[in-house]
Short mmCIF file of C-alpha atoms in Angstrom, two decimals:
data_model
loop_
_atom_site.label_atom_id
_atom_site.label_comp_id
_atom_site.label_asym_id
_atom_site.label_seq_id
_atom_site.Cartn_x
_atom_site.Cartn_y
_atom_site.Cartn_z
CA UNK V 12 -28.16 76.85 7.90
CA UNK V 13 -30.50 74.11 7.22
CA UNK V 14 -29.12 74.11 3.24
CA UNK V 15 -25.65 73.48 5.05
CA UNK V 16 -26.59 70.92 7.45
CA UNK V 17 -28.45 68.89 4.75
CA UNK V 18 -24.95 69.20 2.33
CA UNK V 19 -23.00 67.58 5.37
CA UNK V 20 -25.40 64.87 5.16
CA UNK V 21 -24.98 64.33 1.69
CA UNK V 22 -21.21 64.34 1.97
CA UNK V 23 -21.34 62.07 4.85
CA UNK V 24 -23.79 59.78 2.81
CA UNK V 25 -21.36 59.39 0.19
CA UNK V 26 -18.71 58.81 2.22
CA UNK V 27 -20.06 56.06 4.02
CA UNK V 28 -21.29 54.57 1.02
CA UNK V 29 -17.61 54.68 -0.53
CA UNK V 30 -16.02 53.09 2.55
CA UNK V 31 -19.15 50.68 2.37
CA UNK V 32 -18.33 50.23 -1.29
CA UNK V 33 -14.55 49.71 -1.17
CA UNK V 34 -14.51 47.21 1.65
CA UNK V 35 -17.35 45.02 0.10
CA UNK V 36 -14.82 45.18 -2.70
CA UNK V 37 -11.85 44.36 -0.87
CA UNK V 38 -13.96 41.07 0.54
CA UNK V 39 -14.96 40.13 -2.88
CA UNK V 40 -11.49 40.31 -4.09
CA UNK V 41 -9.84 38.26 -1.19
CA UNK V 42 -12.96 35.88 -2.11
CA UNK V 43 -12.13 35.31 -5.32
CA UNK V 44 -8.20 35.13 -4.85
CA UNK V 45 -9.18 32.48 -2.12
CA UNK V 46 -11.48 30.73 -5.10
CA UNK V 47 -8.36 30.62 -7.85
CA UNK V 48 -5.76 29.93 -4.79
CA UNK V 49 -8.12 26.66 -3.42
CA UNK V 50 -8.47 25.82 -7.13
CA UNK V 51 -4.79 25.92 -7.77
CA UNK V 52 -3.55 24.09 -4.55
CA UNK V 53 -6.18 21.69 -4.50
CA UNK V 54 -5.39 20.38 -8.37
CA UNK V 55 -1.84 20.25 -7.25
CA UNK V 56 -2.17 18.30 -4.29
CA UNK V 57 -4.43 15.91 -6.06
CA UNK V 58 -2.19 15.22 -8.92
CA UNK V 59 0.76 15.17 -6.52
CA UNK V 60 -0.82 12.85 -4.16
CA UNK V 61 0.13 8.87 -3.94
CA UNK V 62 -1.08 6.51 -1.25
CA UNK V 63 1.70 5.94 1.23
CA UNK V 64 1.13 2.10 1.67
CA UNK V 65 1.91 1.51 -2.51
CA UNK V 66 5.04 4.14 -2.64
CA UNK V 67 6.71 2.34 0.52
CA UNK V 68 6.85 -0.69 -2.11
CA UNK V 69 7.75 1.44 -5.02
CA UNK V 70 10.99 0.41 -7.19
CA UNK V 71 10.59 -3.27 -5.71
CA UNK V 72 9.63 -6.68 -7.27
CA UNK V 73 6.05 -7.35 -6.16
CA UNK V 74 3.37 -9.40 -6.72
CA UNK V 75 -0.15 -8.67 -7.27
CA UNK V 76 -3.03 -10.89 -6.81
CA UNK V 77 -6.66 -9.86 -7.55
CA UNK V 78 -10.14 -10.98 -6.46
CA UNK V 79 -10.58 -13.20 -9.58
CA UNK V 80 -7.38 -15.13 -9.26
CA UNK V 81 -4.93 -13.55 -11.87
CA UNK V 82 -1.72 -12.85 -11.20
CA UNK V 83 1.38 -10.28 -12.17
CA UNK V 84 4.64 -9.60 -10.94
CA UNK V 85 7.81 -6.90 -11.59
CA UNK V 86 8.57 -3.30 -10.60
CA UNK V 87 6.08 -1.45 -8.88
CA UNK V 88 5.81 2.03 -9.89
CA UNK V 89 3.11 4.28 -8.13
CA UNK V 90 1.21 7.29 -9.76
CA UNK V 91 -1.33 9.68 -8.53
CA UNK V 92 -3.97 7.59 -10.99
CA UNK V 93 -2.98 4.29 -10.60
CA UNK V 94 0.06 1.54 -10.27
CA UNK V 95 2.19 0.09 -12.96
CA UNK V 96 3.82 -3.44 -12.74
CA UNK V 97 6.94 -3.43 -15.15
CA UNK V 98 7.36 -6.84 -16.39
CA UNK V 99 11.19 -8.42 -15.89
CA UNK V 100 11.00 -10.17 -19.31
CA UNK V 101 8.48 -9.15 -22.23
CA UNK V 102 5.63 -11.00 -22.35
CA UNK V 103 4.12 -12.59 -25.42
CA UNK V 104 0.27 -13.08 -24.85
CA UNK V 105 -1.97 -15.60 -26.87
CA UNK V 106 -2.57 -13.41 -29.83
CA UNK V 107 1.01 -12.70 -30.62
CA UNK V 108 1.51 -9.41 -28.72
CA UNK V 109 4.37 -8.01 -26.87
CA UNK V 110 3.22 -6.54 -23.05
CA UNK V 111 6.33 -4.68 -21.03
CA UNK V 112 3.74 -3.80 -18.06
CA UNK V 113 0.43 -4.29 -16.48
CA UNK V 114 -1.24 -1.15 -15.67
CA UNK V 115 -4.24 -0.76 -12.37
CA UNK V 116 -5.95 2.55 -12.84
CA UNK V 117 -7.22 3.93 -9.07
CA UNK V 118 -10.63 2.96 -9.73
CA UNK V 119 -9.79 -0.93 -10.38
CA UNK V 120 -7.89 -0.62 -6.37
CA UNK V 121 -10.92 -2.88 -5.34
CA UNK V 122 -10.26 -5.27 -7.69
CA UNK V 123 -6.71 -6.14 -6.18
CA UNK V 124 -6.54 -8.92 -3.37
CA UNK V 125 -3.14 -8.23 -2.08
CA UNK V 126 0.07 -7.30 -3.24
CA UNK V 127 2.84 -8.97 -2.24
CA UNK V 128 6.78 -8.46 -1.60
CA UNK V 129 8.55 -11.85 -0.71
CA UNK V 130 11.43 -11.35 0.68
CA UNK V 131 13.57 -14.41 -1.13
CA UNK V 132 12.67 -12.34 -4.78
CA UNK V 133 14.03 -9.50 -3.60
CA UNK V 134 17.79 -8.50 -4.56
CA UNK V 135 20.85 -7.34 -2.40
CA UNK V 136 20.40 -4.17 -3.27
CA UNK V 137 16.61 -4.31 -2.61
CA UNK V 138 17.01 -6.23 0.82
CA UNK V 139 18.84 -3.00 1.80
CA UNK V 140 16.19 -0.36 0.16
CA UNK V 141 13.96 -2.53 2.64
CA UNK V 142 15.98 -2.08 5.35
CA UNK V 143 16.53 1.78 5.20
CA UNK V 144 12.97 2.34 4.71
CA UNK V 145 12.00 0.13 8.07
CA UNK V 146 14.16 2.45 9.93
CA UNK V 147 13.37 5.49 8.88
CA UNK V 148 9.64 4.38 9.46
CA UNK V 149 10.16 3.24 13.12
CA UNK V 150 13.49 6.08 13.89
CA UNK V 151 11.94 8.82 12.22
CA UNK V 152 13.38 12.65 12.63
CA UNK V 153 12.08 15.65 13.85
CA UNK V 154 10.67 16.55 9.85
CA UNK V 155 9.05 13.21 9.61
CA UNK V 156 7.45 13.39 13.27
CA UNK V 157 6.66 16.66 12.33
CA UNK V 158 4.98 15.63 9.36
CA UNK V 159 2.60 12.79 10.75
CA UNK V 160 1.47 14.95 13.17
CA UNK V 161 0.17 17.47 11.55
CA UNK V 162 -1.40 15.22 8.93
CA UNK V 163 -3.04 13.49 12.02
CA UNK V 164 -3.89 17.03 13.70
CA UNK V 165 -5.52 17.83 10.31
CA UNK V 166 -7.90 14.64 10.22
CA UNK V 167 -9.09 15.41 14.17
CA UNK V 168 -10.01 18.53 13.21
CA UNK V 169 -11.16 18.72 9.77
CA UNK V 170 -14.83 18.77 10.63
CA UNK V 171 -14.33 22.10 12.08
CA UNK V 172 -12.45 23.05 9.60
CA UNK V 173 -15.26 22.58 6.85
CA UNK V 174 -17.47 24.57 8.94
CA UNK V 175 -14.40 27.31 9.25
CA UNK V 176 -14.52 27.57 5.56
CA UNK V 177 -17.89 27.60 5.51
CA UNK V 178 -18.52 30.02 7.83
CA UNK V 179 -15.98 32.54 5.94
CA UNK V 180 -18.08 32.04 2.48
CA UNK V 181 -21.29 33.06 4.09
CA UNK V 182 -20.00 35.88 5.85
CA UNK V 183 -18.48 36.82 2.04
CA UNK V 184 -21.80 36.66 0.75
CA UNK V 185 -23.43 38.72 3.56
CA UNK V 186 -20.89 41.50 2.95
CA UNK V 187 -21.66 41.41 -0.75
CA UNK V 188 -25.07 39.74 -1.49
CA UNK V 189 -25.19 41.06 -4.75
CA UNK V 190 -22.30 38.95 -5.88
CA UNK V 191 -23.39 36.37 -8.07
CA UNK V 192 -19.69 34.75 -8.10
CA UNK V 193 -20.10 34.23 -4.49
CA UNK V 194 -23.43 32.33 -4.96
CA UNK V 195 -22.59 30.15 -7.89
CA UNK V 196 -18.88 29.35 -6.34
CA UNK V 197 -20.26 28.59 -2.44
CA UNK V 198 -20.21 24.95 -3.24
CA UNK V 199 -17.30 24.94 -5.29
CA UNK V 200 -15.13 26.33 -2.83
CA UNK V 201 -16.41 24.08 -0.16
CA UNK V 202 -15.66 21.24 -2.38
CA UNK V 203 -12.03 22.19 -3.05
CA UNK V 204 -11.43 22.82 0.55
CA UNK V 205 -12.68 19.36 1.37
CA UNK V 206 -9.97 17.87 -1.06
CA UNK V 207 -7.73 19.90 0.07
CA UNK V 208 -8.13 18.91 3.97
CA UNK V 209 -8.79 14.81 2.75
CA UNK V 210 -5.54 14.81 0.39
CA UNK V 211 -3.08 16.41 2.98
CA UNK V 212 -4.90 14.55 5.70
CA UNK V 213 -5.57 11.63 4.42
CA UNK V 214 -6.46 8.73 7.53
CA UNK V 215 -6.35 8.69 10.74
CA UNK V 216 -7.25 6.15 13.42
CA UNK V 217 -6.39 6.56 16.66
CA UNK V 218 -7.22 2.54 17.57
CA UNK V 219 -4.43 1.74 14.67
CA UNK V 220 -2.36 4.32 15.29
CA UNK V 221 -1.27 2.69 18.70
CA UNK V 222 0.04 -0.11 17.05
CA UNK V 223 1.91 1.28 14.38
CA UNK V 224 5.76 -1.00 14.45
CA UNK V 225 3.74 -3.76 16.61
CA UNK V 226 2.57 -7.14 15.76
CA UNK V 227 -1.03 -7.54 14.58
CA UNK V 228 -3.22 -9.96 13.45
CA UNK V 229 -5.40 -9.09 9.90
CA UNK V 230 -7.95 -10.67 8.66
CA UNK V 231 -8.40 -11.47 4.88
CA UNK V 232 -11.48 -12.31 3.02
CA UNK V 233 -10.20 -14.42 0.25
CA UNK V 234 -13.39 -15.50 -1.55
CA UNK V 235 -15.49 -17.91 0.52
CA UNK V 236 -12.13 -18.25 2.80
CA UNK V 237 -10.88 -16.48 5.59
CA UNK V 238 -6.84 -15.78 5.61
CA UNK V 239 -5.37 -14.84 9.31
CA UNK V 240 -1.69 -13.01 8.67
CA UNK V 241 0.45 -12.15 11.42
CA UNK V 242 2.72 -9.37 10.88
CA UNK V 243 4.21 -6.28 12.07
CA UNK V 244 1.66 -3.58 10.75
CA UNK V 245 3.41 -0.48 9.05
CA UNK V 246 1.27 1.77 7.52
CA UNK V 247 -2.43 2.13 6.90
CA UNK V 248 -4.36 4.40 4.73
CA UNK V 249 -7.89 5.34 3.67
CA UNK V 250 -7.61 2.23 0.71
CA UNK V 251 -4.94 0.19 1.65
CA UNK V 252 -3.00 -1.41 5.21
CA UNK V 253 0.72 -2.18 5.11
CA UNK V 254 2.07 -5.24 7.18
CA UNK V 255 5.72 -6.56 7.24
CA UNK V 256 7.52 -9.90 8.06
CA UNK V 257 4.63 -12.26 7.45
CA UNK V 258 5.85 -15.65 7.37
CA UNK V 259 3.73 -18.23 5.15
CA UNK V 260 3.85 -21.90 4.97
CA UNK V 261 3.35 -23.28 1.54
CA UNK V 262 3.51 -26.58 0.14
CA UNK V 263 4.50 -28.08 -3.41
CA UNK V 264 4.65 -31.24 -4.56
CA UNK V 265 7.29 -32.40 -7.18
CA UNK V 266 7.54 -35.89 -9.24
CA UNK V 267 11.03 -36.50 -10.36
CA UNK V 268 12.51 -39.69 -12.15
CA UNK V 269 15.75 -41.94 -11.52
CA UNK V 270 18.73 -40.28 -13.23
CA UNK V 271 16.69 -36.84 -13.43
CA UNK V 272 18.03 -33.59 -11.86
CA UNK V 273 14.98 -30.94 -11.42
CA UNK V 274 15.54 -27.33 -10.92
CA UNK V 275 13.13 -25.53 -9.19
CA UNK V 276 14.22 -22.07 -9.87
CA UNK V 277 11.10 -19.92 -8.17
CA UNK V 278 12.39 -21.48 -4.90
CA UNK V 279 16.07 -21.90 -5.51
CA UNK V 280 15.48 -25.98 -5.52
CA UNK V 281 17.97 -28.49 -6.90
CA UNK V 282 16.67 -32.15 -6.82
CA UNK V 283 18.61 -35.24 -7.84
CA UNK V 284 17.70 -38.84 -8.24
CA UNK V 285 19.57 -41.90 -8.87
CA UNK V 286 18.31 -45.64 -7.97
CA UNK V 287 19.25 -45.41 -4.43
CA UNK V 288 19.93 -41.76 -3.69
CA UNK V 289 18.43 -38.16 -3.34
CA UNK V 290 20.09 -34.85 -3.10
CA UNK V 291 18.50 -32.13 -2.47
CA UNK V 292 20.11 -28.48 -2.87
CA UNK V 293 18.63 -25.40 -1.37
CA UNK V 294 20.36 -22.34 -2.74
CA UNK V 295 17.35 -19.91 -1.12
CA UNK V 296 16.58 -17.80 1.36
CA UNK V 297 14.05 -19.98 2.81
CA UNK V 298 14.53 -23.45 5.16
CA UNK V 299 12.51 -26.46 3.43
CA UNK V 300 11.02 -29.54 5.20
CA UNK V 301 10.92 -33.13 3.40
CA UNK V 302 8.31 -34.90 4.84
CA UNK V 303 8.68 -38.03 2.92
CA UNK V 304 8.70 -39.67 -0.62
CA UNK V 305 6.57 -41.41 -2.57
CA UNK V 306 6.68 -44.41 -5.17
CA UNK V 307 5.02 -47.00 -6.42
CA UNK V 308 4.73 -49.46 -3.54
CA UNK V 309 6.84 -47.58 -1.61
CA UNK V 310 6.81 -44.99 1.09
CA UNK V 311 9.63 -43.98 3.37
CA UNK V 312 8.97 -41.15 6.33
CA UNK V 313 12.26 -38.25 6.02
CA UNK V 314 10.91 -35.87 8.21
CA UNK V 315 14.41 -33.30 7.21
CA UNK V 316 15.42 -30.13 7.40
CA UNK V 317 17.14 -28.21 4.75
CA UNK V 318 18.20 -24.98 5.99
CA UNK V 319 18.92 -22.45 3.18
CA UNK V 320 22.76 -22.47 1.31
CA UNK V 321 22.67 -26.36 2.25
CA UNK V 322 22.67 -29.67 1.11
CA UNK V 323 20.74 -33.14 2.20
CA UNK V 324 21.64 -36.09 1.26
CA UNK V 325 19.80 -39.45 1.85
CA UNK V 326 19.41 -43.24 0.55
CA UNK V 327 16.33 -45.37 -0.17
CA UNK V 328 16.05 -48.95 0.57
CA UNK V 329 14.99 -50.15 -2.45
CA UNK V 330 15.87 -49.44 -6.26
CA UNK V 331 13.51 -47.08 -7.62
CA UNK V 332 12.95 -47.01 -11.30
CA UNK V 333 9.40 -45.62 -11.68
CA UNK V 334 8.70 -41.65 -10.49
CA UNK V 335 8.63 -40.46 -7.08
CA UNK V 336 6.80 -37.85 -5.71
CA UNK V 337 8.14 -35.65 -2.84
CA UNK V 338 5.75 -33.48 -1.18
CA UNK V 339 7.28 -30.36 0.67
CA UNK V 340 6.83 -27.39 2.93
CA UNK V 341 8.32 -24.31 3.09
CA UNK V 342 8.33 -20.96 5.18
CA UNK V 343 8.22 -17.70 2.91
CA UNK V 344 8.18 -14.43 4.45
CA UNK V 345 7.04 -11.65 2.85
CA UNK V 346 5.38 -7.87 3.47
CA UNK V 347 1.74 -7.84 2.19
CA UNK V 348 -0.36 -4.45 1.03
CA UNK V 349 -4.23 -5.51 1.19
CA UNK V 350 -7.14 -3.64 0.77
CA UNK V 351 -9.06 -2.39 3.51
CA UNK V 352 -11.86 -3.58 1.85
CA UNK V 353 -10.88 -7.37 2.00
CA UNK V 354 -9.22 -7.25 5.54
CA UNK V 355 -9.36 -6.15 9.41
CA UNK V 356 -7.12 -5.86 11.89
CA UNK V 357 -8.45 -7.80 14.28
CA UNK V 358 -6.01 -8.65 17.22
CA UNK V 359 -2.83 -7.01 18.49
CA UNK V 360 0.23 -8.84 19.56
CA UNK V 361 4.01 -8.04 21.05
CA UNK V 362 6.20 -4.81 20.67
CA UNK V 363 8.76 -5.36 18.19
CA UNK V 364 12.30 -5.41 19.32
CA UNK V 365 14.53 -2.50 17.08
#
């Protein structure tokens, strides 16, 4: 009886032991499909991945400005690693050399000041690009609402969703201490469920989100100087902050001589002198204000307005046969990507009208 009773134990020993066995397996296998299947998703999300401030200018002419003053314009293209400028025209540097783009690797992003989309360089077809992309932005549908919320359910959350993760690897490792895969990979999976979480996530701030399609004012440390834009502000991510319809005031000063007819191609700028008389063609986008002319003992006040597709004509008292110089002003607008690093939004403004 006893010899029984004791081989029931043993069977029952064994059995336990086996059920023991196969589900410390079964959690060691899920483990280390959830190891390759983090691996997997999270190298295909970060290769996949491109900041949604630079691909809203993607395919346009831009301009890109960085901290130490140099500048490059053409297409924008946007990668996972970086941004490429395609040039419009080859250029031929000092030693000779032919250069069809300018490339910014990811980890040079701090070393851009702004990058800049003027409207008045922009083509038809590009002007309408613009357009679409505005109003899919501020109409979106139920996929793109969809979308954004998730992305901003996933930043609220994703502190407790670390500890989620890591509360599942250490309850792996109790089932099966003896796994030395589960010890050497604890960080690793933590890590790739981090990336995970921060590339599908990305930012989220519920202070800018509130005035996503309003009118803002940001802040821009240029150098020693401080740059206030007003604009309607788009899009911001972890790097970067998107604003639209900023309109700039810039001045140039031109000299032109009697007889001489100056093109001014950059701002679509026509300028004719004779003795006695100016005309002054502006085939842009943008309206131009003539303050005055200059000359050698002579100064007369204009103070006009030449709207864009228009011409201005006007007379000078007196024969002018040395050069003049015409200083002028001009409104650009353009939609500006800066770095969060050089800016801050710092006041809000009015709803925009759609």
């Amino acid at each position: 009886m006893e010899l029984h009773n004791f081989a029931e134990y043993i069977e029952s020993f064994v059995n336990q032991n086996i059920t023991l066995r196969i589900i410390m397996d079964t959690v060691f296998l899920y483990t280390l499909v959830l190891i390759l299947l983090s691996g997997v998703i999270g190298a295909f999300l970060s290769s996949r991945f491109k900041d949604r401030c630079l691909i809203d200018f993607k395919g346009f002419n831009v301009t890109v400005e960085e901290v130490d003053g140099d500048v490059a314009w053409g297409i924008l293209n946007v990668y996972s690693t970086g941004i490429e400028l395609e040039y419009l025209t080859p250029h031929h540097d000092d030693e000779g050399h032919i250069e069809n783009s300018y490339i910014i690797y990811k980890d040079q992003f701090s070393t851009i000041q702004g990058i800049y989309r003027y409207h008045d360089a922009l083509s038809e077809e590009n002007q309408k690009e613009r357009q679409k992309r505005i109003r899919k932005a501020y109409h979106p549908n139920f996929s793109r609402r969809l979308i954004r919320s998730t992305r901003n359910i996933l930043n609220t959350f994703k502190d407790s969703i670390f500890q989620s993760v890591g509360l599942i690897v250490g309850q792996a490792q109790k089932s099966n201490p003896s796994s030395t895969l589960l010890k050497t990979q604890n960080k690793r999976i933590t890590s790739i469920s981090h990336e995970i979480i921060q590339v599908t996530a990305n930012a989220y701030e519920p202070l800018l989100e509130k005035y996503i399609g309003k009118n803002v004012v940001l802040d821009m440390n240029k150098g020693d100087k401080e740059i206030e834009y007003y604009g309607i502000l788009k899009e911001y991510t972890n790097d970067f902050v998107e604003i639209l319809d900023i309109k700039l005031k810039e001045q140039k000063t031109v000299e032109i001589t009697p007889e001489e007819k100056m093109v001014l191609d950059d701002y679509g700028i026509t300028i004719t002198m004779d003795e006695l008389q100016f005309k002054i063609e502006n085939r842009g986008n943008t309206t131009i204000f003539i303050e005055k002319i200059v000359a050698l003992n002579y100064e007369k006040e204009l103070n006009v307005i030449c709207n864009p597709n228009s011409v201005v004509d006007f007379n000078v008292e007196n024969e002018l046969k040395e050069k003049v110089i015409i200083p002028f002003e001009f409104v650009r607008e353009m939609d500006a990507i800066i770095p969060r690093k050089h800016c801050l939004i710092r006041h809000s403004g009015e709803m925009r009208e759609k």
